[in-house]
Amino acid sequence: MKTMNKLLLCILLMLFTSKNFAQEFSLNTDFVNRYIWRGLDLGGDAPSIQPNIKLTISNFTIGFWGAYPIFKDAALNEIDIYATYSFSLSNAGSISFGLTDYTNPDNGVKFFNFANHDSHNGPGAHSIEFNANYTGPENFPLTLSANIFVHNVANNPIYLQLGYATNLNGVGINLFIGATPGDENSYYLTNKFNIINAGFTVSKTLSITSEFNLPIFGSIILNPSQENIFYVIGITL
């Protein structure tokens, strides 16, 4: 794992310093009333600040996403490092492959501990997931997502999601439904196939002044497996 990380670091340094590719930085922060991930409450029922920084170089993107609870110490902080490479399918949309490294920096495990979940010294700080995504063309904006943990999570839990985005009178609407086949350790709180994340997100940009617009969004999220429902609202700066 350490050799792989060094190789990845070398590739990233080559891309960052290359002048042969167009580079684009992006920075934003979401403020949400709750942190819900794949139908599960990971934020301790507290508001959350979620910054996102990413760098895109040609078809390659690397970024850092975080979640920090507000007014509550019970929930863990989270920093995810992600990298994706996308391929255009011309008029048929695009497909991408990537890795996400999930970490919780305040869980007591040192950041450079890359041990697997079954290590005799205990699990490391990095839970790594492989993901593959398809995005349909503009006239049929269907999305498909397949995700599997490949390091530091027992039984390699799988999550699948289908989505569809549309727009109605300037309001963005995203429909989604996600499921897992389950696993022995019930990583997604189920050991058999279940729909765990279904709902919709509505988004709109408010014009505050002639020079400042404020994106807002709201989601209704149902977890049929846990018989739970969440209402998430947020803004993006």
Coordinates of N, CA and C in Angstrom, one line a residue:
M1 N 0.8 -1.2 0.0 CA 0.0 0.0 0.0 C 0.9 1.3 0.0
K2 N 2.0 1.3 0.8 CA 2.9 2.4 0.8 C 3.5 2.7 -0.6
T3 N 3.9 1.6 -1.2 CA 4.5 1.7 -2.6 C 3.5 2.3 -3.5
M4 N 2.2 1.9 -3.5 CA 1.2 2.4 -4.3 C 1.0 3.9 -4.1
N5 N 1.0 4.3 -2.8 CA 0.8 5.7 -2.5 C 1.9 6.5 -3.0
K6 N 3.2 6.0 -2.9 CA 4.3 6.8 -3.5 C 4.2 7.0 -5.0
L7 N 3.8 5.9 -5.7 CA 3.6 5.9 -7.1 C 2.5 6.9 -7.5
L8 N 1.4 6.9 -6.7 CA 0.3 7.8 -7.0 C 0.8 9.3 -6.8
L9 N 1.5 9.5 -5.7 CA 2.0 10.8 -5.4 C 2.9 11.3 -6.6
C10 N 3.8 10.5 -7.1 CA 4.7 10.9 -8.2 C 3.8 11.3 -9.5
I11 N 2.8 10.5 -9.7 CA 1.9 10.8 -10.9 C 1.2 12.1 -10.7
L12 N 0.8 12.4 -9.5 CA 0.1 13.6 -9.2 C 1.0 14.8 -9.3
L13 N 2.2 14.7 -8.8 CA 3.2 15.8 -8.9 C 3.5 16.1 -10.4
M14 N 3.6 15.0 -11.2 CA 3.9 15.2 -12.7 C 2.7 16.0 -13.3
L15 N 1.5 15.6 -12.9 CA 0.3 16.3 -13.5 C 0.2 17.7 -13.0
F16 N 0.5 18.0 -11.7 CA 0.4 19.3 -11.2 C 1.4 20.3 -11.8
T17 N 2.6 19.8 -12.1 CA 3.6 20.6 -12.6 C 3.7 20.7 -14.1
S18 N 2.9 19.9 -14.8 CA 2.9 19.9 -16.2 C 2.2 21.1 -16.8
K19 N 2.8 21.6 -17.9 CA 2.2 22.8 -18.6 C 1.5 22.4 -19.9
N20 N 1.4 21.0 -20.0 CA 0.8 20.5 -21.3 C -0.7 20.3 -21.2
F21 N -1.3 20.5 -20.0 CA -2.7 20.3 -19.8 C -3.3 21.6 -19.2
A22 N -4.6 21.8 -19.5 CA -5.3 22.9 -18.9 C -5.7 22.5 -17.5
Q23 N -5.5 23.5 -16.5 CA -5.7 23.2 -15.1 C -6.8 24.1 -14.6
E24 N -7.7 23.6 -13.8 CA -8.8 24.4 -13.3 C -9.0 24.1 -11.8
F25 N -8.9 25.1 -10.9 CA -9.2 24.9 -9.5 C -10.6 25.2 -9.2
S26 N -11.2 24.5 -8.3 CA -12.6 24.8 -7.9 C -12.7 24.7 -6.3
L27 N -13.3 25.7 -5.7 CA -13.5 25.7 -4.3 C -14.9 26.1 -3.9
N28 N -15.5 25.4 -3.1 CA -16.9 25.8 -2.5 C -17.1 25.1 -1.2
T29 N -18.1 25.6 -0.5 CA -18.5 25.0 0.8 C -20.0 24.9 0.9
D30 N -20.5 23.8 1.3 CA -21.9 23.6 1.6 C -22.1 23.7 3.1
F31 N -23.2 24.4 3.5 CA -23.7 24.4 4.9 C -25.0 23.7 4.9
V32 N -25.1 22.6 5.6 CA -26.3 21.8 5.6 C -26.8 21.6 7.1
N33 N -28.1 21.3 7.2 CA -28.6 21.1 8.6 C -28.3 19.8 9.1
R34 N -28.0 18.8 8.2 CA -27.7 17.4 8.6 C -26.8 16.8 7.6
Y35 N -25.9 15.9 8.0 CA -25.0 15.2 7.1 C -25.6 13.8 6.9
I36 N -26.2 13.6 5.8 CA -26.7 12.3 5.4 C -26.0 11.7 4.3
W37 N -25.5 10.5 4.4 CA -24.7 9.8 3.4 C -25.3 8.4 3.0
R38 N -25.7 8.3 1.8 CA -26.3 7.0 1.4 C -27.4 6.5 2.3
G39 N -28.2 7.4 2.7 CA -29.4 7.1 3.6 C -29.0 6.9 5.0
L40 N -27.8 7.2 5.4 CA -27.4 7.1 6.8 C -27.0 8.4 7.4
D41 N -27.3 8.6 8.7 CA -27.0 9.9 9.4 C -25.6 9.7 9.9
L42 N -24.6 10.4 9.3 CA -23.2 10.4 9.8 C -22.8 11.6 10.5
G43 N -23.7 12.6 10.7 CA -23.4 13.8 11.3 C -23.9 14.0 12.7
G44 N -24.4 13.0 13.3 CA -24.8 13.1 14.7 C -26.0 14.1 14.9
D45 N -26.9 14.2 13.9 CA -28.0 15.0 13.9 C -27.6 16.5 14.2
A46 N -26.5 16.9 13.6 CA -26.0 18.3 13.8 C -25.8 18.9 12.5
P47 N -25.9 20.3 12.4 CA -25.5 21.0 11.2 C -24.0 20.7 10.8
S48 N -23.7 20.8 9.5 CA -22.4 20.4 9.1 C -21.9 21.3 8.0
I49 N -20.6 21.7 8.2 CA -19.9 22.4 7.1 C -19.1 21.4 6.3
Q50 N -19.3 21.6 4.9 CA -18.7 20.6 4.0 C -17.9 21.3 2.9
P51 N -16.6 21.5 3.1 CA -15.8 22.2 2.1 C -15.4 21.2 1.0
N52 N -15.2 21.7 -0.2 CA -14.7 20.9 -1.3 C -13.7 21.6 -2.1
I53 N -12.5 21.1 -2.3 CA -11.5 21.7 -3.1 C -11.1 20.6 -4.2
K54 N -11.1 21.0 -5.4 CA -10.7 20.1 -6.5 C -9.9 20.7 -7.6
L55 N -9.1 19.9 -8.2 CA -8.2 20.4 -9.3 C -8.5 19.5 -10.5
T56 N -8.9 20.0 -11.6 CA -9.1 19.3 -12.8 C -8.1 19.6 -13.8
I57 N -7.4 18.5 -14.3 CA -6.4 18.6 -15.3 C -6.8 17.7 -16.5
S58 N -7.3 18.3 -17.6 CA -7.8 17.5 -18.7 C -8.9 16.6 -18.2
N59 N -8.9 15.3 -18.3 CA -9.9 14.4 -17.9 C -9.7 13.9 -16.5
F60 N -8.7 14.4 -15.8 CA -8.3 13.9 -14.5 C -8.7 14.9 -13.4
T61 N -9.4 14.4 -12.3 CA -9.7 15.3 -11.2 C -9.3 14.7 -9.9
I62 N -8.7 15.6 -9.1 CA -8.4 15.2 -7.7 C -8.9 16.2 -6.8
G63 N -9.5 15.8 -5.6 CA -10.1 16.7 -4.7 C -10.1 16.3 -3.3
F64 N -10.4 17.2 -2.4 CA -10.5 16.9 -1.0 C -11.9 17.4 -0.5
W65 N -12.7 16.5 0.1 CA -14.0 16.9 0.6 C -14.0 16.6 2.1
G66 N -14.7 17.5 2.8 CA -14.7 17.3 4.3 C -16.1 17.5 4.8
A67 N -16.3 17.1 6.1 CA -17.5 17.3 6.8 C -17.1 17.5 8.3
Y68 N -17.6 18.7 8.8 CA -17.3 19.0 10.2 C -18.6 19.4 10.9
P69 N -19.0 18.7 11.9 CA -20.2 19.0 12.7 C -20.1 20.4 13.4
I70 N -21.2 21.1 13.5 CA -21.3 22.3 14.2 C -22.1 22.1 15.5
F71 N -21.6 22.7 16.6 CA -22.2 22.7 17.9 C -22.4 21.3 18.5
K72 N -21.6 20.3 18.0 CA -21.8 19.0 18.6 C -20.5 18.2 18.4
D73 N -19.9 17.7 19.5 CA -18.7 17.0 19.5 C -18.8 15.5 19.2
A74 N -20.0 14.9 19.2 CA -20.2 13.5 19.1 C -19.9 13.0 17.8
A75 N -20.2 13.7 16.7 CA -19.9 13.2 15.3 C -18.5 13.4 15.0
L76 N -17.9 12.5 14.2 CA -16.6 12.5 13.7 C -16.4 13.5 12.6
N77 N -15.2 14.1 12.6 CA -14.8 14.9 11.4 C -14.5 13.9 10.3
E78 N -14.6 14.4 9.1 CA -14.3 13.5 7.9 C -13.6 14.3 6.9
I79 N -12.5 13.7 6.3 CA -11.8 14.2 5.2 C -11.7 13.1 4.1
D80 N -12.2 13.3 3.0 CA -12.1 12.3 1.9 C -11.3 12.9 0.8
I81 N -10.3 12.0 0.3 CA -9.5 12.4 -0.8 C -10.0 11.6 -2.0
Y82 N -10.2 12.2 -3.1 CA -10.8 11.5 -4.3 C -10.1 11.8 -5.5
A83 N -10.1 10.9 -6.4 CA -9.5 11.1 -7.8 C -10.3 10.3 -8.8
T84 N -10.6 11.0 -9.9 CA -11.4 10.3 -11.0 C -10.7 10.6 -12.3
Y85 N -11.0 9.7 -13.3 CA -10.6 9.9 -14.7 C -11.8 9.6 -15.5
S86 N -12.2 10.6 -16.4 CA -13.4 10.5 -17.1 C -13.1 10.3 -18.6
F87 N -14.0 9.6 -19.3 CA -13.9 9.4 -20.7 C -15.2 9.8 -21.4
S88 N -15.1 10.6 -22.4 CA -16.3 11.0 -23.2 C -16.8 9.9 -24.1
L89 N -18.1 9.7 -24.1 CA -18.7 8.7 -25.0 C -19.4 9.4 -26.2
S90 N -18.9 10.6 -26.5 CA -19.4 11.5 -27.6 C -20.9 11.8 -27.3
N91 N -21.8 11.4 -28.1 CA -23.2 11.7 -28.0 C -23.9 10.8 -27.0
A92 N -23.2 9.9 -26.4 CA -23.8 8.9 -25.5 C -23.5 9.2 -24.0
G93 N -22.9 10.4 -23.7 CA -22.6 10.8 -22.4 C -21.1 10.6 -22.0
S94 N -20.9 10.2 -20.8 CA -19.5 10.0 -20.3 C -19.5 8.9 -19.3
I95 N -18.3 8.4 -19.0 CA -18.1 7.4 -18.0 C -16.8 7.8 -17.3
S96 N -16.8 7.5 -16.0 CA -15.6 7.8 -15.2 C -15.3 6.7 -14.2
F97 N -14.0 6.6 -13.8 CA -13.6 5.6 -12.8 C -12.7 6.4 -11.8
G98 N -12.9 6.0 -10.5 CA -12.1 6.7 -9.5 C -12.0 6.0 -8.2
L99 N -11.2 6.6 -7.3 CA -11.0 6.1 -6.0 C -11.3 7.2 -5.0
T100 N -11.9 6.8 -3.9 CA -12.2 7.7 -2.8 C -11.6 7.1 -1.5
D101 N -10.8 7.9 -0.8 CA -10.1 7.5 0.4 C -10.8 8.3 1.6
Y102 N -11.6 7.5 2.3 CA -12.4 8.1 3.5 C -11.5 8.0 4.7
T103 N -11.4 9.2 5.4 CA -10.7 9.2 6.7 C -11.4 10.0 7.7
N104 N -11.2 9.7 9.0 CA -11.8 10.4 10.1 C -10.6 10.8 11.0
P105 N -10.1 12.0 10.8 CA -8.8 12.4 11.4 C -8.9 12.5 13.0
D106 N -10.1 12.5 13.6 CA -10.1 12.6 15.0 C -10.6 11.3 15.7
N107 N -10.4 10.2 15.0 CA -10.8 8.9 15.5 C -9.7 8.2 16.3
G108 N -8.5 8.8 16.4 CA -7.4 8.3 17.2 C -6.4 7.4 16.4
V109 N -6.7 7.2 15.1 CA -5.7 6.5 14.3 C -4.9 7.5 13.5
K110 N -3.6 7.3 13.5 CA -2.7 8.2 12.8 C -2.9 8.2 11.3
F111 N -2.8 9.3 10.7 CA -3.1 9.5 9.3 C -2.3 8.6 8.4
F112 N -1.0 8.3 8.7 CA -0.2 7.5 7.8 C -0.2 6.0 8.2
N113 N -1.2 5.6 8.9 CA -1.5 4.2 9.1 C -2.4 3.7 8.0
F114 N -1.8 2.9 7.1 CA -2.5 2.3 6.0 C -2.9 0.9 6.2
A115 N -3.0 0.4 7.4 CA -3.3 -1.0 7.7 C -4.7 -1.4 7.2
N116 N -4.8 -2.7 6.9 CA -6.1 -3.2 6.5 C -7.0 -3.5 7.8
H117 N -8.3 -3.7 7.6 CA -9.2 -3.9 8.7 C -8.9 -5.1 9.6
D118 N -8.2 -6.1 9.0 CA -7.9 -7.3 9.7 C -6.4 -7.3 10.3
S119 N -5.8 -6.2 10.3 CA -4.4 -6.1 10.9 C -4.4 -6.4 12.3
H120 N -3.4 -7.1 12.8 CA -3.4 -7.5 14.2 C -3.2 -6.3 15.1
N121 N -2.8 -5.1 14.6 CA -2.7 -3.9 15.3 C -4.0 -3.0 15.2
G122 N -5.0 -3.5 14.5 CA -6.2 -2.8 14.3 C -6.2 -2.1 13.0
P123 N -7.4 -1.7 12.6 CA -7.6 -1.1 11.2 C -6.8 0.3 11.1
G124 N -6.4 0.6 9.9 CA -5.7 1.8 9.6 C -6.7 3.0 9.5
A125 N -6.2 4.1 9.0 CA -6.9 5.4 8.9 C -7.7 5.5 7.6
H126 N -7.4 4.7 6.6 CA -7.9 4.9 5.3 C -8.8 3.8 4.8
S127 N -10.0 4.1 4.5 CA -11.0 3.2 3.9 C -11.2 3.6 2.4
I128 N -10.7 2.7 1.5 CA -10.6 3.1 0.1 C -11.7 2.4 -0.7
E129 N -12.4 3.2 -1.5 CA -13.5 2.7 -2.3 C -13.2 3.0 -3.8
F130 N -13.5 2.0 -4.6 CA -13.4 2.1 -6.1 C -14.8 2.4 -6.6
N131 N -14.9 3.4 -7.5 CA -16.2 3.7 -8.0 C -16.2 3.9 -9.6
A132 N -17.3 3.6 -10.2 CA -17.5 3.7 -11.6 C -18.8 4.4 -11.8
N133 N -18.8 5.5 -12.7 CA -20.0 6.3 -12.9 C -20.3 6.5 -14.4
Y134 N -21.5 6.5 -14.7 CA -22.0 6.8 -16.1 C -22.9 8.0 -16.0
T135 N -22.7 9.0 -16.8 CA -23.6 10.2 -17.0 C -24.1 10.2 -18.4
G136 N -25.4 10.2 -18.5 CA -26.0 10.3 -19.8 C -25.9 11.6 -20.5
P137 N -26.2 11.7 -21.8 CA -26.1 13.0 -22.5 C -27.2 14.0 -22.0
E138 N -27.1 15.2 -22.5 CA -27.9 16.3 -22.0 C -29.4 16.0 -22.3
N139 N -29.7 15.3 -23.4 CA -31.1 15.0 -23.7 C -31.7 13.8 -22.9
F140 N -30.8 13.1 -22.2 CA -31.2 12.0 -21.3 C -30.3 11.9 -20.1
P141 N -30.4 12.8 -19.2 CA -29.4 12.9 -18.1 C -29.5 11.9 -17.0
L142 N -29.4 10.6 -17.4 CA -29.5 9.5 -16.4 C -28.1 9.3 -15.8
T143 N -28.0 9.0 -14.6 CA -26.7 8.7 -14.0 C -26.7 7.3 -13.3
L144 N -25.6 6.6 -13.4 CA -25.5 5.3 -12.8 C -24.2 5.3 -12.0
S145 N -24.2 4.7 -10.8 CA -23.0 4.7 -10.0 C -22.9 3.4 -9.3
A146 N -21.6 2.8 -9.4 CA -21.3 1.6 -8.7 C -20.1 1.8 -7.8
N147 N -20.2 1.4 -6.6 CA -19.1 1.6 -5.6 C -18.8 0.4 -4.8
I148 N -17.6 0.1 -4.6 CA -17.2 -1.0 -3.7 C -15.9 -0.7 -2.9
F149 N -16.0 -0.9 -1.6 CA -14.8 -0.7 -0.8 C -13.8 -1.8 -1.1
V150 N -12.6 -1.4 -1.3 CA -11.5 -2.4 -1.7 C -10.4 -2.4 -0.6
H151 N -10.5 -1.6 0.4 CA -9.4 -1.6 1.4 C -10.0 -1.1 2.8
N152 N -9.7 -1.9 3.8 CA -9.9 -1.5 5.2 C -11.4 -1.5 5.6
V153 N -12.2 -2.2 4.8 CA -13.6 -2.4 5.2 C -13.9 -3.9 4.9
A154 N -14.3 -4.7 6.0 CA -14.6 -6.1 5.8 C -15.7 -6.4 4.9
N155 N -15.6 -7.4 4.1 CA -16.6 -7.9 3.2 C -16.8 -7.1 2.0
N156 N -16.0 -6.1 1.8 CA -16.1 -5.2 0.6 C -17.5 -4.8 0.3
P157 N -18.1 -3.9 1.1 CA -19.5 -3.5 0.9 C -19.7 -2.8 -0.5
I158 N -20.9 -3.0 -1.1 CA -21.2 -2.5 -2.4 C -22.4 -1.5 -2.3
Y159 N -22.3 -0.4 -3.0 CA -23.5 0.5 -3.1 C -23.7 0.9 -4.5
L160 N -25.0 0.8 -5.0 CA -25.3 1.1 -6.3 C -26.4 2.2 -6.3
Q161 N -26.3 3.2 -7.3 CA -27.3 4.2 -7.3 C -27.7 4.6 -8.8
L162 N -28.9 4.9 -8.9 CA -29.5 5.3 -10.2 C -30.1 6.7 -10.0
G163 N -29.8 7.7 -10.9 CA -30.3 9.0 -10.7 C -30.8 9.6 -12.0
Y164 N -31.6 10.6 -11.9 CA -32.1 11.3 -13.1 C -32.3 12.8 -12.8
A165 N -31.7 13.7 -13.6 CA -31.7 15.1 -13.3 C -32.6 15.8 -14.4
T166 N -33.4 16.7 -13.9 CA -34.2 17.5 -14.8 C -34.3 18.9 -14.3
N167 N -35.0 19.8 -15.0 CA -35.2 21.2 -14.7 C -36.6 21.6 -15.0
L168 N -37.2 22.3 -14.0 CA -38.6 22.7 -14.2 C -38.7 24.2 -13.8
N169 N -38.9 25.1 -14.8 CA -39.0 26.5 -14.5 C -37.8 27.1 -13.7
G170 N -36.6 26.7 -14.1 CA -35.4 27.2 -13.4 C -35.1 26.5 -12.1
V171 N -35.8 25.5 -11.8 CA -35.5 24.7 -10.5 C -35.0 23.4 -10.9
G172 N -33.8 23.1 -10.4 CA -33.2 21.8 -10.7 C -33.8 20.7 -9.8
I173 N -34.1 19.5 -10.4 CA -34.6 18.4 -9.7 C -33.8 17.2 -10.0
N174 N -33.3 16.6 -8.9 CA -32.5 15.3 -9.1 C -33.2 14.2 -8.3
L175 N -33.6 13.2 -9.0 CA -34.2 12.0 -8.4 C -33.2 10.9 -8.3
F176 N -33.2 10.2 -7.2 CA -32.2 9.1 -7.0 C -32.8 8.0 -6.2
I177 N -32.2 6.8 -6.4 CA -32.5 5.6 -5.6 C -31.2 4.8 -5.5
G178 N -30.9 4.4 -4.3 CA -29.6 3.7 -4.1 C -29.9 2.4 -3.3
A179 N -29.1 1.4 -3.6 CA -29.3 0.1 -2.9 C -28.0 -0.6 -2.7
T180 N -28.0 -1.6 -1.8 CA -26.9 -2.4 -1.5 C -27.3 -3.9 -1.5
P181 N -26.4 -4.8 -1.9 CA -26.7 -6.2 -1.8 C -26.6 -6.7 -0.3
G182 N -26.0 -5.8 0.5 CA -25.8 -6.2 1.9 C -24.5 -7.0 2.1
D183 N -24.1 -7.2 3.3 CA -22.9 -8.0 3.6 C -23.0 -8.5 5.1
E184 N -22.1 -9.4 5.4 CA -22.2 -10.1 6.7 C -22.1 -9.1 7.9
N185 N -21.3 -8.1 7.7 CA -21.2 -7.1 8.8 C -22.2 -6.0 8.8
S186 N -23.1 -6.0 7.8 CA -24.1 -5.0 7.7 C -23.5 -3.6 7.8
Y187 N -22.6 -3.4 6.9 CA -21.9 -2.0 6.8 C -23.0 -1.0 6.6
Y188 N -23.9 -1.2 5.7 CA -25.0 -0.3 5.4 C -26.3 -0.6 6.3
L189 N -26.0 -1.3 7.4 CA -27.1 -1.7 8.4 C -28.1 -2.7 7.8
T190 N -27.6 -3.5 6.9 CA -28.4 -4.6 6.3 C -27.5 -5.7 5.8
N191 N -27.9 -6.9 6.0 CA -27.1 -8.0 5.5 C -27.7 -8.7 4.3
K192 N -28.7 -8.0 3.7 CA -29.3 -8.6 2.5 C -29.6 -7.4 1.6
F193 N -30.0 -7.7 0.3 CA -30.3 -6.6 -0.6 C -31.5 -5.7 -0.1
N194 N -31.2 -4.4 -0.1 CA -32.2 -3.5 0.4 C -32.0 -2.1 -0.3
I195 N -33.0 -1.4 -0.6 CA -33.0 0.0 -1.0 C -32.8 0.8 0.3
I196 N -31.7 1.6 0.3 CA -31.3 2.3 1.6 C -31.3 3.8 1.4
N197 N -31.5 4.3 0.1 CA -31.4 5.7 -0.1 C -32.2 6.1 -1.3
A198 N -33.4 6.7 -1.1 CA -34.3 7.1 -2.2 C -34.9 8.5 -1.9
G199 N -35.0 9.3 -2.9 CA -35.6 10.6 -2.7 C -35.3 11.5 -3.9
F200 N -35.3 12.8 -3.5 CA -35.0 13.8 -4.5 C -34.4 15.1 -3.9
T201 N -33.7 15.8 -4.7 CA -33.0 17.1 -4.3 C -33.5 18.2 -5.3
V202 N -34.0 19.2 -4.7 CA -34.4 20.4 -5.5 C -33.4 21.5 -5.2
S203 N -33.0 22.2 -6.3 CA -32.0 23.2 -6.1 C -32.4 24.5 -6.9
K204 N -31.9 25.6 -6.5 CA -32.2 26.9 -7.1 C -31.2 27.9 -6.7
T205 N -31.0 28.9 -7.6 CA -30.0 30.0 -7.3 C -30.8 31.2 -7.0
L206 N -30.6 31.8 -5.8 CA -31.3 33.1 -5.5 C -30.4 34.2 -5.8
S207 N -31.0 35.2 -6.4 CA -30.3 36.4 -6.8 C -30.4 37.4 -5.6
I208 N -29.3 37.6 -4.9 CA -29.3 38.5 -3.7 C -29.0 39.9 -4.1
T209 N -28.0 40.1 -4.9 CA -27.7 41.4 -5.4 C -27.4 41.2 -6.9
S210 N -27.1 42.3 -7.6 CA -26.7 42.2 -9.0 C -25.4 41.5 -9.2
E211 N -24.6 41.4 -8.1 CA -23.3 40.7 -8.2 C -23.2 39.4 -7.4
F212 N -24.2 39.1 -6.6 CA -24.1 38.0 -5.7 C -25.3 37.1 -5.8
N213 N -25.1 35.8 -6.1 CA -26.1 34.8 -6.2 C -25.9 33.7 -5.1
L214 N -26.9 33.2 -4.6 CA -26.8 32.2 -3.5 C -27.5 30.9 -3.9
P215 N -26.7 29.8 -4.2 CA -27.4 28.5 -4.5 C -27.9 27.9 -3.2
I216 N -29.2 27.4 -3.3 CA -29.8 26.7 -2.2 C -30.3 25.4 -2.6
F217 N -30.5 24.5 -1.7 CA -31.0 23.2 -2.1 C -31.7 22.5 -0.9
G218 N -32.5 21.6 -1.2 CA -33.2 20.8 -0.2 C -33.4 19.4 -0.7
S219 N -33.3 18.4 0.2 CA -33.5 17.0 -0.1 C -34.4 16.3 0.8
I220 N -35.3 15.5 0.3 CA -36.0 14.5 1.0 C -35.4 13.1 0.8
I221 N -34.9 12.5 1.8 CA -34.2 11.3 1.7 C -34.9 10.2 2.6
L222 N -35.2 9.1 1.9 CA -35.9 8.0 2.6 C -35.0 6.8 2.6
N223 N -34.9 6.2 3.8 CA -34.1 4.9 3.9 C -35.2 3.8 4.2
P224 N -35.7 3.1 3.2 CA -36.7 2.1 3.5 C -36.3 1.0 4.3
S225 N -35.0 0.6 4.2 CA -34.4 -0.5 5.0 C -34.5 -0.2 6.5
Q226 N -34.2 1.1 6.9 CA -34.2 1.5 8.3 C -35.6 2.2 8.7
E227 N -36.5 2.3 7.7 CA -37.7 3.0 7.9 C -37.5 4.3 8.5
N228 N -36.6 5.1 7.9 CA -36.2 6.4 8.4 C -36.3 7.4 7.2
I229 N -36.6 8.7 7.6 CA -36.6 9.7 6.6 C -35.9 11.0 7.1
F230 N -35.2 11.7 6.2 CA -34.4 12.8 6.5 C -34.8 14.0 5.6
Y231 N -34.8 15.2 6.2 CA -35.0 16.4 5.4 C -33.8 17.3 5.6
V232 N -33.1 17.5 4.4 CA -31.8 18.2 4.4 C -32.0 19.5 3.6
I233 N -31.6 20.6 4.2 CA -31.5 21.9 3.5 C -30.1 22.4 3.6
G234 N -29.7 23.2 2.6 CA -28.4 23.7 2.6 C -28.2 24.9 1.6
I235 N -27.0 25.5 1.8 CA -26.6 26.6 0.9 C -25.2 26.3 0.4
T236 N -24.8 26.8 -0.7 CA -23.5 26.6 -1.2 C -22.8 28.0 -1.4
L237 N -21.6 28.1 -0.8 CA -20.8 29.4 -1.0 C -19.6 29.1 -1.8

